[in-house]
Coordinates of C-alpha atoms in Angstrom, one line a residue:
X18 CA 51.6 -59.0 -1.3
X19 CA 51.2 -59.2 2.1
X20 CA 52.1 -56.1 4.5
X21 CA 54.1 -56.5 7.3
X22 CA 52.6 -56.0 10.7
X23 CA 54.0 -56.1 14.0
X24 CA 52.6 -56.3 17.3
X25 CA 51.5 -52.8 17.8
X26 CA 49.6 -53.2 14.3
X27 CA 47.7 -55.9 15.4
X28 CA 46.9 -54.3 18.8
X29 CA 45.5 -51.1 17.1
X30 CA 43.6 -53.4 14.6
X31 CA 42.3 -55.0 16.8
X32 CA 40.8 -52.2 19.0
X33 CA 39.2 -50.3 15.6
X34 CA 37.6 -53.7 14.6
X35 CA 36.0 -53.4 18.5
X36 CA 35.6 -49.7 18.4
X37 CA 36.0 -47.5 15.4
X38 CA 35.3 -44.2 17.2
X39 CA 38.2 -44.6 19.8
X40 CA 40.3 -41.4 19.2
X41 CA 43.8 -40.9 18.1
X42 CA 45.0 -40.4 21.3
X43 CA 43.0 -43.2 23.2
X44 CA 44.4 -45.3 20.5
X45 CA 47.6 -44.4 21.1
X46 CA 47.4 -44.8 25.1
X47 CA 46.4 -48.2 24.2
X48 CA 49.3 -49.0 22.6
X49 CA 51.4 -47.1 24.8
X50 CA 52.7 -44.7 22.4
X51 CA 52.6 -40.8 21.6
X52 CA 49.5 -39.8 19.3
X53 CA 52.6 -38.9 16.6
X54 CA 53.8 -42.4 15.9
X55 CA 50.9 -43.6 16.3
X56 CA 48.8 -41.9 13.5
X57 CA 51.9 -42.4 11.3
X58 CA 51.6 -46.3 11.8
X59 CA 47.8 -46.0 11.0
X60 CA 48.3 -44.1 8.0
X61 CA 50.8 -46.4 7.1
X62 CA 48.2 -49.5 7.7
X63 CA 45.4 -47.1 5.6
X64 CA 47.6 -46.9 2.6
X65 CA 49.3 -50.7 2.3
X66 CA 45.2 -51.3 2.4
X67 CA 45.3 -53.1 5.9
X68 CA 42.6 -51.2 7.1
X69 CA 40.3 -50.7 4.4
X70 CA 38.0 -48.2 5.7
X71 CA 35.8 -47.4 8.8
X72 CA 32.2 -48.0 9.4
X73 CA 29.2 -47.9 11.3
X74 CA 27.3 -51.5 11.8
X75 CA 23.7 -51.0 11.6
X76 CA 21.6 -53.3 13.1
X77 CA 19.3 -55.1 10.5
X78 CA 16.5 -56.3 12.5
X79 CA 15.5 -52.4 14.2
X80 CA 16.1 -51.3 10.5
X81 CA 13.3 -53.5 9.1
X82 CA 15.6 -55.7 7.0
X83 CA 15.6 -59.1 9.0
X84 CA 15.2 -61.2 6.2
X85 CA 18.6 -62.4 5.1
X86 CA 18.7 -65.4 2.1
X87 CA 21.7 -66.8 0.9
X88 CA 21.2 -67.1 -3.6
X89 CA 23.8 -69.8 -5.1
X90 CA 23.9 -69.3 -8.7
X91 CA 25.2 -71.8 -11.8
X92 CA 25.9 -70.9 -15.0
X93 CA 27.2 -72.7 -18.4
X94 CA 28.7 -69.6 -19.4
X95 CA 32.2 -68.5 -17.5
X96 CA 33.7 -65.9 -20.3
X97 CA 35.3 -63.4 -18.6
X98 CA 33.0 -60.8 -20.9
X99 CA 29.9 -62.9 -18.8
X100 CA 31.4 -62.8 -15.4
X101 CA 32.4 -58.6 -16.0
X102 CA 28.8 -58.6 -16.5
X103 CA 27.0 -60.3 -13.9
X104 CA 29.7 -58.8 -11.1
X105 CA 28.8 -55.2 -13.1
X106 CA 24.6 -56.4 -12.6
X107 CA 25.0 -57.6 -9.3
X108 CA 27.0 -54.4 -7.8
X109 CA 24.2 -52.9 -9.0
X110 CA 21.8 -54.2 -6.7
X111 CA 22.2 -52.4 -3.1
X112 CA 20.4 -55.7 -1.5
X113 CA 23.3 -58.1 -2.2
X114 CA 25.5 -58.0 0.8
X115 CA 28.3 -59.9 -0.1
X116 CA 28.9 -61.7 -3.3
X117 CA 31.4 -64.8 -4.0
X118 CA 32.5 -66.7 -7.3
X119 CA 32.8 -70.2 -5.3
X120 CA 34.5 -73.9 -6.0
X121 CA 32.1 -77.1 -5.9
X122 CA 28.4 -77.8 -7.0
X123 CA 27.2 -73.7 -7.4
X124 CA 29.4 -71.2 -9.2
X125 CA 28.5 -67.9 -7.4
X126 CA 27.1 -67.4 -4.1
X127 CA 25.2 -63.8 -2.6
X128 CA 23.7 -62.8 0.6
X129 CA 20.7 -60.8 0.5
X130 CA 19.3 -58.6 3.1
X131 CA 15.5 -57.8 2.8
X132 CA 12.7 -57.3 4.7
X133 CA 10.8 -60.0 4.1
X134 CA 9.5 -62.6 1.3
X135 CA 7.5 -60.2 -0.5
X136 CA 10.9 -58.3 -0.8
X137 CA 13.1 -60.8 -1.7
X138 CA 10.9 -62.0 -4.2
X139 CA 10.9 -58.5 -6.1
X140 CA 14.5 -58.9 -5.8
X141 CA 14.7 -62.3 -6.9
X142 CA 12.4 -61.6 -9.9
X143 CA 14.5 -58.2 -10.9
X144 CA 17.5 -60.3 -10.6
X145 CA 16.9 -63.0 -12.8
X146 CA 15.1 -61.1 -15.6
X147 CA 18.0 -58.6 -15.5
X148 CA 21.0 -61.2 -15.8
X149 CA 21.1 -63.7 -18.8
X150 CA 22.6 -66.9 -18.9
X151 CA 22.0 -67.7 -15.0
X152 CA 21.2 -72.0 -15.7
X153 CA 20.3 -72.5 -11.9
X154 CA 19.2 -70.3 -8.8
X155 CA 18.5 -71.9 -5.5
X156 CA 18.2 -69.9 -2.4
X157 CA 18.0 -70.7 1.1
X158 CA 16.9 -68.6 3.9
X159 CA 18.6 -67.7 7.5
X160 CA 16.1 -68.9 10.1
X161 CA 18.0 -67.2 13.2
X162 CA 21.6 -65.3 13.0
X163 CA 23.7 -66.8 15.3
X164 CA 27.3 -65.7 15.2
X165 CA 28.1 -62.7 13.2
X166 CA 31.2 -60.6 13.0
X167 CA 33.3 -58.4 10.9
X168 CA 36.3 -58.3 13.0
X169 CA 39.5 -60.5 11.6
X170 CA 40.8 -63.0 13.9
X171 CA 44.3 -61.5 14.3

């Protein structure tokens, strides 16, 4: 069910997705309220589950890991016991950056964040001796990023 925000909400939503180090009471200057009411709105958008949690955004390229592919997977087998199993497999593997079950021609689709061929190969290989009944994996691989975000349009 979907929380309900007001303007404020947004406002201070907003600024964490731009900055998530501003403090409580720049935050609250902001928004043009007390630091009281407003840490008793964020708690209240922390608990509905609005706002998730708060991160630090590493960049992947100075890290070494500027090899992202995007893994579309099919499968003949869609039991709930098989899809617990491969979500369960694929948690398990701290180079899958986000993970889908998706409509149309592929059934799952995962991006993977390596540092280069060599690596996604091990992690390829690993991946499909590790998870049975995968029918079909195709990957493709990101040439250049050229938009990425994790702020919400709000």
């Amino acid at each position: 069910m979907k929380a309900p925000i007001d303007q404020i909400d947004r406002t201070l939503l907003r600024l964490l997705q731009q900055d998530g180090t501003l403090s409580l009471a720049e935050l609250a200057d902001q928004v043009n309220l007390t630091t009281t009411p407003c840490w008793k709105r964020l708690k209240r958008l922390e608990e509905s589950g609005i706002l998730r949690q708060r991160v630090a955004l590493l960049d992947p390229i100075q890290l070494g890991l500027s090899f992202t592919a995007f893994v579309q997977i099919k499968t003949s087998d869609h039991s709930k016991e098989w899809y617990k199993t491969l979500v369960a497999a694929v948690a398990d593997f701290p180079e899958v950056m986000e993970f889908y079950r998706m409509a149309g021609e592929y059934d799952y689709m995962m991006k993977v964040q390596v540092a280069d061929m060599a690596a996604f190969d091990q992690f390829y290989k690993k991946m499909v001796n590790s998870i049975e009944g995968l029918t079909n994996v195709t990957s493709t691989f990101a040439m250049e990023p050229l938009k990425y975000t994790t702020a919400l349009p709000l």
